[in-house]
C-alpha positions as protocol buffer text, in pm:
chain_id: "A"
residue {
  index: 1
  type: MET
  ca { x: 1220 y: -3318 z: -630 }
}
residue {
  index: 2
  type: THR
  ca { x: 1321 y: -3011 z: -520 }
}
residue {
  index: 3
  type: GLU
  ca { x: 1073 y: -2727 z: -411 }
}
residue {
  index: 4
  type: ASP
  ca { x: 1029 y: -2371 z: -593 }
}
residue {
  index: 5
  type: LYS
  ca { x: 1147 y: -2127 z: -375 }
}
residue {
  index: 6
  type: PRO
  ca { x: 931 y: -1791 z: -395 }
}
residue {
  index: 7
  type: THR
  ca { x: 1128 y: -1534 z: -674 }
}
residue {
  index: 8
  type: GLU
  ca { x: 1255 y: -1243 z: -483 }
}
residue {
  index: 9
  type: PRO
  ca { x: 1096 y: -918 z: -537 }
}
residue {
  index: 10
  type: ALA
  ca { x: 1263 y: -703 z: -757 }
}
residue {
  index: 11
  type: PHE
  ca { x: 1274 y: -419 z: -510 }
}
residue {
  index: 12
  type: ASP
  ca { x: 1360 y: -382 z: -137 }
}
residue {
  index: 13
  type: ARG
  ca { x: 1408 y: -87 z: 74 }
}
residue {
  index: 14
  type: ASP
  ca { x: 1732 y: 1 z: -44 }
}
residue {
  index: 15
  type: ARG
  ca { x: 1654 y: -35 z: -424 }
}
residue {
  index: 16
  type: LEU
  ca { x: 1330 y: 164 z: -385 }
}
residue {
  index: 17
  type: LEU
  ca { x: 1463 y: 453 z: -231 }
}
residue {
  index: 18
  type: ASP
  ca { x: 1728 y: 453 z: -496 }
}
residue {
  index: 19
  type: TRP
  ca { x: 1504 y: 415 z: -797 }
}
residue {
  index: 20
  type: MET
  ca { x: 1293 y: 745 z: -632 }
}
residue {
  index: 21
  type: ALA
  ca { x: 1627 y: 925 z: -616 }
}
residue {
  index: 22
  type: ALA
  ca { x: 1711 y: 851 z: -1000 }
}
residue {
  index: 23
  type: ASN
  ca { x: 1337 y: 939 z: -1094 }
}
residue {
  index: 24
  type: GLY
  ca { x: 1287 y: 1233 z: -947 }
}
residue {
  index: 25
  type: VAL
  ca { x: 1111 y: 1127 z: -684 }
}
residue {
  index: 26
  type: ALA
  ca { x: 1132 y: 1307 z: -346 }
}
residue {
  index: 27
  type: GLN
  ca { x: 1085 y: 1165 z: -66 }
}
residue {
  index: 28
  type: THR
  ca { x: 1213 y: 1159 z: 332 }
}
residue {
  index: 29
  type: THR
  ca { x: 1235 y: 818 z: 537 }
}
residue {
  index: 30
  type: HIS
  ca { x: 1231 y: 785 z: 897 }
}
residue {
  index: 31
  type: ASP
  ca { x: 1375 y: 501 z: 1025 }
}
residue {
  index: 32
  type: HIS
  ca { x: 1197 y: 338 z: 1357 }
}
residue {
  index: 33
  type: PRO
  ca { x: 1086 y: 58 z: 1566 }
}
residue {
  index: 34
  type: ALA
  ca { x: 871 y: -223 z: 1374 }
}
residue {
  index: 35
  type: VAL
  ca { x: 568 y: -140 z: 1377 }
}
residue {
  index: 36
  type: PHE
  ca { x: 265 y: -404 z: 1254 }
}
residue {
  index: 37
  type: ARG
  ca { x: -55 y: -212 z: 1359 }
}
residue {
  index: 38
  type: VAL
  ca { x: -149 y: 102 z: 1283 }
}
residue {
  index: 39
  type: GLU
  ca { x: -183 y: 146 z: 1704 }
}
residue {
  index: 40
  type: GLU
  ca { x: 117 y: 49 z: 1759 }
}
residue {
  index: 41
  type: GLY
  ca { x: 289 y: 371 z: 1561 }
}
residue {
  index: 42
  type: LEU
  ca { x: 69 y: 652 z: 1679 }
}
residue {
  index: 43
  type: GLU
  ca { x: 381 y: 813 z: 1849 }
}
residue {
  index: 44
  type: LEU
  ca { x: 607 y: 777 z: 1628 }
}
residue {
  index: 45
  type: LYS
  ca { x: 352 y: 926 z: 1362 }
}
residue {
  index: 46
  type: ALA
  ca { x: 282 y: 1221 z: 1545 }
}
residue {
  index: 47
  type: ALA
  ca { x: 618 y: 1361 z: 1505 }
}
residue {
  index: 48
  type: MET
  ca { x: 626 y: 1329 z: 1143 }
}
residue {
  index: 49
  type: PRO
  ca { x: 373 y: 1557 z: 941 }
}
residue {
  index: 50
  type: GLY
  ca { x: 120 y: 1435 z: 668 }
}
residue {
  index: 51
  type: ALA
  ca { x: -141 y: 1147 z: 661 }
}
residue {
  index: 52
  type: HIS
  ca { x: -18 y: 828 z: 759 }
}
residue {
  index: 53
  type: THR
  ca { x: -193 y: 523 z: 584 }
}
residue {
  index: 54
  type: LYS
  ca { x: -357 y: 153 z: 676 }
}
residue {
  index: 55
  type: ASN
  ca { x: -266 y: -45 z: 387 }
}
residue {
  index: 56
  type: LEU
  ca { x: -509 y: -385 z: 348 }
}
residue {
  index: 57
  type: PHE
  ca { x: -435 y: -649 z: 113 }
}
residue {
  index: 58
  type: LEU
  ca { x: -697 y: -805 z: -7 }
}
residue {
  index: 59
  type: LYS
  ca { x: -861 y: -1111 z: -205 }
}
residue {
  index: 60
  type: ASP
  ca { x: -1253 y: -1144 z: -368 }
}
residue {
  index: 61
  type: LYS
  ca { x: -1434 y: -1468 z: -397 }
}
residue {
  index: 62
  type: LYS
  ca { x: -1303 y: -1469 z: -780 }
}
residue {
  index: 63
  type: GLY
  ca { x: -935 y: -1462 z: -697 }
}
residue {
  index: 64
  type: ARG
  ca { x: -887 y: -1065 z: -778 }
}
residue {
  index: 65
  type: LEU
  ca { x: -667 y: -918 z: -546 }
}
residue {
  index: 66
  type: TRP
  ca { x: -663 y: -577 z: -392 }
}
residue {
  index: 67
  type: LEU
  ca { x: -491 y: -316 z: -219 }
}
residue {
  index: 68
  type: ILE
  ca { x: -646 y: -36 z: -43 }
}
residue {
  index: 69
  type: SER
  ca { x: -483 y: 264 z: 103 }
}
residue {
  index: 70
  type: ALA
  ca { x: -660 y: 468 z: 343 }
}
residue {
  index: 71
  type: ARG
  ca { x: -601 y: 748 z: 620 }
}
residue {
  index: 72
  type: GLN
  ca { x: -539 y: 595 z: 922 }
}
residue {
  index: 73
  type: ASP
  ca { x: -847 y: 705 z: 1107 }
}
residue {
  index: 74
  type: THR
  ca { x: -1061 y: 628 z: 808 }
}
residue {
  index: 75
  type: VAL
  ca { x: -1285 y: 303 z: 813 }
}
residue {
  index: 76
  type: VAL
  ca { x: -1277 y: 38 z: 593 }
}
residue {
  index: 77
  type: ASP
  ca { x: -1620 y: -129 z: 610 }
}
residue {
  index: 78
  type: LEU
  ca { x: -1509 y: -442 z: 449 }
}
residue {
  index: 79
  type: LYS
  ca { x: -1872 y: -558 z: 372 }
}
residue {
  index: 80
  type: ARG
  ca { x: -1976 y: -211 z: 186 }
}
residue {
  index: 81
  type: ALA
  ca { x: -1645 y: -201 z: 17 }
}
residue {
  index: 82
  type: PRO
  ca { x: -1732 y: -460 z: -272 }
}
residue {
  index: 83
  type: LYS
  ca { x: -2023 y: -285 z: -400 }
}
residue {
  index: 84
  type: THR
  ca { x: -1843 y: 11 z: -415 }
}
residue {
  index: 85
  type: ILE
  ca { x: -1484 y: -103 z: -584 }
}
residue {
  index: 86
  type: GLY
  ca { x: -1678 y: -353 z: -801 }
}
residue {
  index: 87
  type: SER
  ca { x: -1573 y: -678 z: -607 }
}
residue {
  index: 88
  type: ASP
  ca { x: -1693 y: -987 z: -463 }
}
residue {
  index: 89
  type: ARG
  ca { x: -1680 y: -1066 z: -103 }
}
residue {
  index: 90
  type: LEU
  ca { x: -1339 y: -960 z: 2 }
}
residue {
  index: 91
  type: SER
  ca { x: -1115 y: -1106 z: 281 }
}
residue {
  index: 92
  type: PHE
  ca { x: -744 y: -1038 z: 367 }
}
residue {
  index: 93
  type: GLY
  ca { x: -457 y: -1230 z: 96 }
}
residue {
  index: 94
  type: ASN
  ca { x: -243 y: -1496 z: 259 }
}
residue {
  index: 95
  type: GLU
  ca { x: 141 y: -1378 z: 315 }
}
residue {
  index: 96
  type: GLY
  ca { x: 252 y: -1579 z: 33 }
}
residue {
  index: 97
  type: LEU
  ca { x: 63 y: -1396 z: -202 }
}
residue {
  index: 98
  type: LEU
  ca { x: 139 y: -1080 z: -94 }
}
residue {
  index: 99
  type: TYR
  ca { x: 525 y: -1152 z: -78 }
}
residue {
  index: 100
  type: GLU
  ca { x: 426 y: -1304 z: -439 }
}
residue {
  index: 101
  type: THR
  ca { x: 266 y: -955 z: -564 }
}
residue {
  index: 102
  type: LEU
  ca { x: 378 y: -690 z: -391 }
}
residue {
  index: 103
  type: GLY
  ca { x: 741 y: -789 z: -254 }
}
residue {
  index: 104
  type: VAL
  ca { x: 640 y: -794 z: 143 }
}
residue {
  index: 105
  type: ARG
  ca { x: 538 y: -958 z: 433 }
}
residue {
  index: 106
  type: GLY
  ca { x: 248 y: -877 z: 685 }
}
residue {
  index: 107
  type: GLY
  ca { x: 321 y: -568 z: 895 }
}
residue {
  index: 108
  type: SER
  ca { x: 477 y: -388 z: 598 }
}
residue {
  index: 109
  type: VAL
  ca { x: 149 y: -402 z: 344 }
}
residue {
  index: 110
  type: THR
  ca { x: 228 y: -59 z: 161 }
}
residue {
  index: 111
  type: ALA
  ca { x: 135 y: 130 z: -189 }
}
residue {
  index: 112
  type: LEU
  ca { x: 480 y: 168 z: -253 }
}
residue {
  index: 113
  type: GLY
  ca { x: 496 y: -204 z: -315 }
}
residue {
  index: 114
  type: LEU
  ca { x: 305 y: -204 z: -632 }
}
residue {
  index: 115
  type: ILE
  ca { x: 642 y: -135 z: -754 }
}
residue {
  index: 116
  type: ASN
  ca { x: 720 y: -495 z: -744 }
}
residue {
  index: 117
  type: ASP
  ca { x: 395 y: -597 z: -911 }
}
residue {
  index: 118
  type: ARG
  ca { x: 478 y: -542 z: -1268 }
}
residue {
  index: 119
  type: ASP
  ca { x: 154 y: -781 z: -1382 }
}
residue {
  index: 120
  type: GLN
  ca { x: -13 y: -547 z: -1225 }
}
residue {
  index: 121
  type: ARG
  ca { x: -252 y: -814 z: -1107 }
}
residue {
  index: 122
  type: VAL
  ca { x: -337 y: -590 z: -787 }
}
residue {
  index: 123
  type: THR
  ca { x: -590 y: -311 z: -833 }
}
residue {
  index: 124
  type: PHE
  ca { x: -506 y: -21 z: -635 }
}
residue {
  index: 125
  type: ILE
  ca { x: -802 y: 152 z: -455 }
}
residue {
  index: 126
  type: LEU
  ca { x: -711 y: 480 z: -255 }
}
residue {
  index: 127
  type: ASP
  ca { x: -894 y: 685 z: -5 }
}
residue {
  index: 128
  type: LYS
  ca { x: -977 y: 1030 z: -110 }
}
residue {
  index: 129
  type: ALA
  ca { x: -828 y: 1160 z: 219 }
}
residue {
  index: 130
  type: LEU
  ca { x: -540 y: 1038 z: 76 }
}
residue {
  index: 131
  type: TRP
  ca { x: -550 y: 1161 z: -256 }
}
residue {
  index: 132
  type: ASP
  ca { x: -638 y: 1491 z: -148 }
}
residue {
  index: 133
  type: ALA
  ca { x: -394 y: 1527 z: 166 }
}
residue {
  index: 134
  type: ASP
  ca { x: -85 y: 1736 z: 95 }
}
residue {
  index: 135
  type: ILE
  ca { x: 206 y: 1446 z: 212 }
}
residue {
  index: 136
  type: VAL
  ca { x: 157 y: 1073 z: 230 }
}
residue {
  index: 137
  type: ASN
  ca { x: 316 y: 837 z: 470 }
}
residue {
  index: 138
  type: PHE
  ca { x: 399 y: 461 z: 371 }
}
residue {
  index: 139
  type: HIS
  ca { x: 636 y: 205 z: 447 }
}
residue {
  index: 140
  type: PRO
  ca { x: 928 y: 162 z: 205 }
}
residue {
  index: 141
  type: LEU
  ca { x: 881 y: -173 z: 172 }
}
residue {
  index: 142
  type: THR
  ca { x: 963 y: -282 z: 559 }
}
residue {
  index: 143
  type: ASN
  ca { x: 806 y: -181 z: 850 }
}
residue {
  index: 144
  type: THR
  ca { x: 1116 y: -34 z: 1006 }
}
residue {
  index: 145
  type: ALA
  ca { x: 1069 y: 310 z: 840 }
}
residue {
  index: 146
  type: THR
  ca { x: 805 y: 502 z: 717 }
}
residue {
  index: 147
  type: THR
  ca { x: 876 y: 705 z: 381 }
}
residue {
  index: 148
  type: ALA
  ca { x: 692 y: 1057 z: 381 }
}
residue {
  index: 149
  type: LEU
  ca { x: 605 y: 1197 z: 12 }
}
residue {
  index: 150
  type: ALA
  ca { x: 496 y: 1507 z: -89 }
}
residue {
  index: 151
  type: GLN
  ca { x: 136 y: 1452 z: -295 }
}
residue {
  index: 152
  type: THR
  ca { x: 302 y: 1545 z: -628 }
}
residue {
  index: 153
  type: ASP
  ca { x: 579 y: 1307 z: -536 }
}
residue {
  index: 154
  type: PHE
  ca { x: 349 y: 1027 z: -470 }
}
residue {
  index: 155
  type: ARG
  ca { x: 123 y: 1099 z: -784 }
}
residue {
  index: 156
  type: GLN
  ca { x: 449 y: 1098 z: -992 }
}
residue {
  index: 157
  type: PHE
  ca { x: 570 y: 756 z: -834 }
}
residue {
  index: 158
  type: LEU
  ca { x: 244 y: 616 z: -946 }
}
residue {
  index: 159
  type: SER
  ca { x: 266 y: 745 z: -1291 }
}
residue {
  index: 160
  type: LEU
  ca { x: 612 y: 587 z: -1338 }
}
residue {
  index: 161
  type: ILE
  ca { x: 521 y: 283 z: -1254 }
}
residue {
  index: 162
  type: GLY
  ca { x: 193 y: 288 z: -1480 }
}
residue {
  index: 163
  type: ARG
  ca { x: -78 y: 293 z: -1200 }
}
residue {
  index: 164
  type: LYS
  ca { x: -380 y: 466 z: -1189 }
}
residue {
  index: 165
  type: PRO
  ca { x: -552 y: 442 z: -884 }
}
residue {
  index: 166
  type: ILE
  ca { x: -928 y: 383 z: -801 }
}
residue {
  index: 167
  type: VAL
  ca { x: -1014 y: 685 z: -589 }
}
residue {
  index: 168
  type: VAL
  ca { x: -1267 y: 601 z: -323 }
}
residue {
  index: 169
  type: ASP
  ca { x: -1424 y: 842 z: -50 }
}
residue {
  index: 170
  type: PHE
  ca { x: -1469 y: 602 z: 236 }
}
residue {
  index: 171
  type: GLY
  ca { x: -1590 y: 844 z: 470 }
}
residue {
  index: 172
  type: GLN
  ca { x: -1894 y: 863 z: 269 }
}
residue {
  index: 173
  type: LEU
  ca { x: -1960 y: 450 z: 280 }
}
residue {
  index: 174
  type: THR
  ca { x: -1996 y: 501 z: 664 }
}
residue {
  index: 175
  type: ALA
  ca { x: -2248 y: 824 z: 668 }
}
């Protein structure tokens, strides 16, 4: 009996960046050493303009999947968030599910991974601070680079992949 191997995602970093170029989504990508947590990359990010992100891949008690993308300094209270976003109690999704839906591994979670979620199993929640930022920075499906997008290009990316984020002001939830 053979074990099923997980299907490879349709997009990796190179295919994503090529797809963006072919679809007129302007971006600038900076290579850097691997960064696994927001705190690790602060000095790298200081040289890159725009809002930097933290991205949380979550699952609720009913099995629904969520991606929360927030500005790196935004507090996301996972006890208060469910009521706001319409979910049940949230916990972190496992690495297998993350790879299956967004095509990334832990430490590389990114809104750009939504390009691999062709069945739209993941509900996308976007921090208002990112929605309002002139430039947003995400990993391009790997944590060894950061891709900067002007807000118009980020919104074009979302439109091209058929995604409309639920915009939440997480700053209001902690006030």
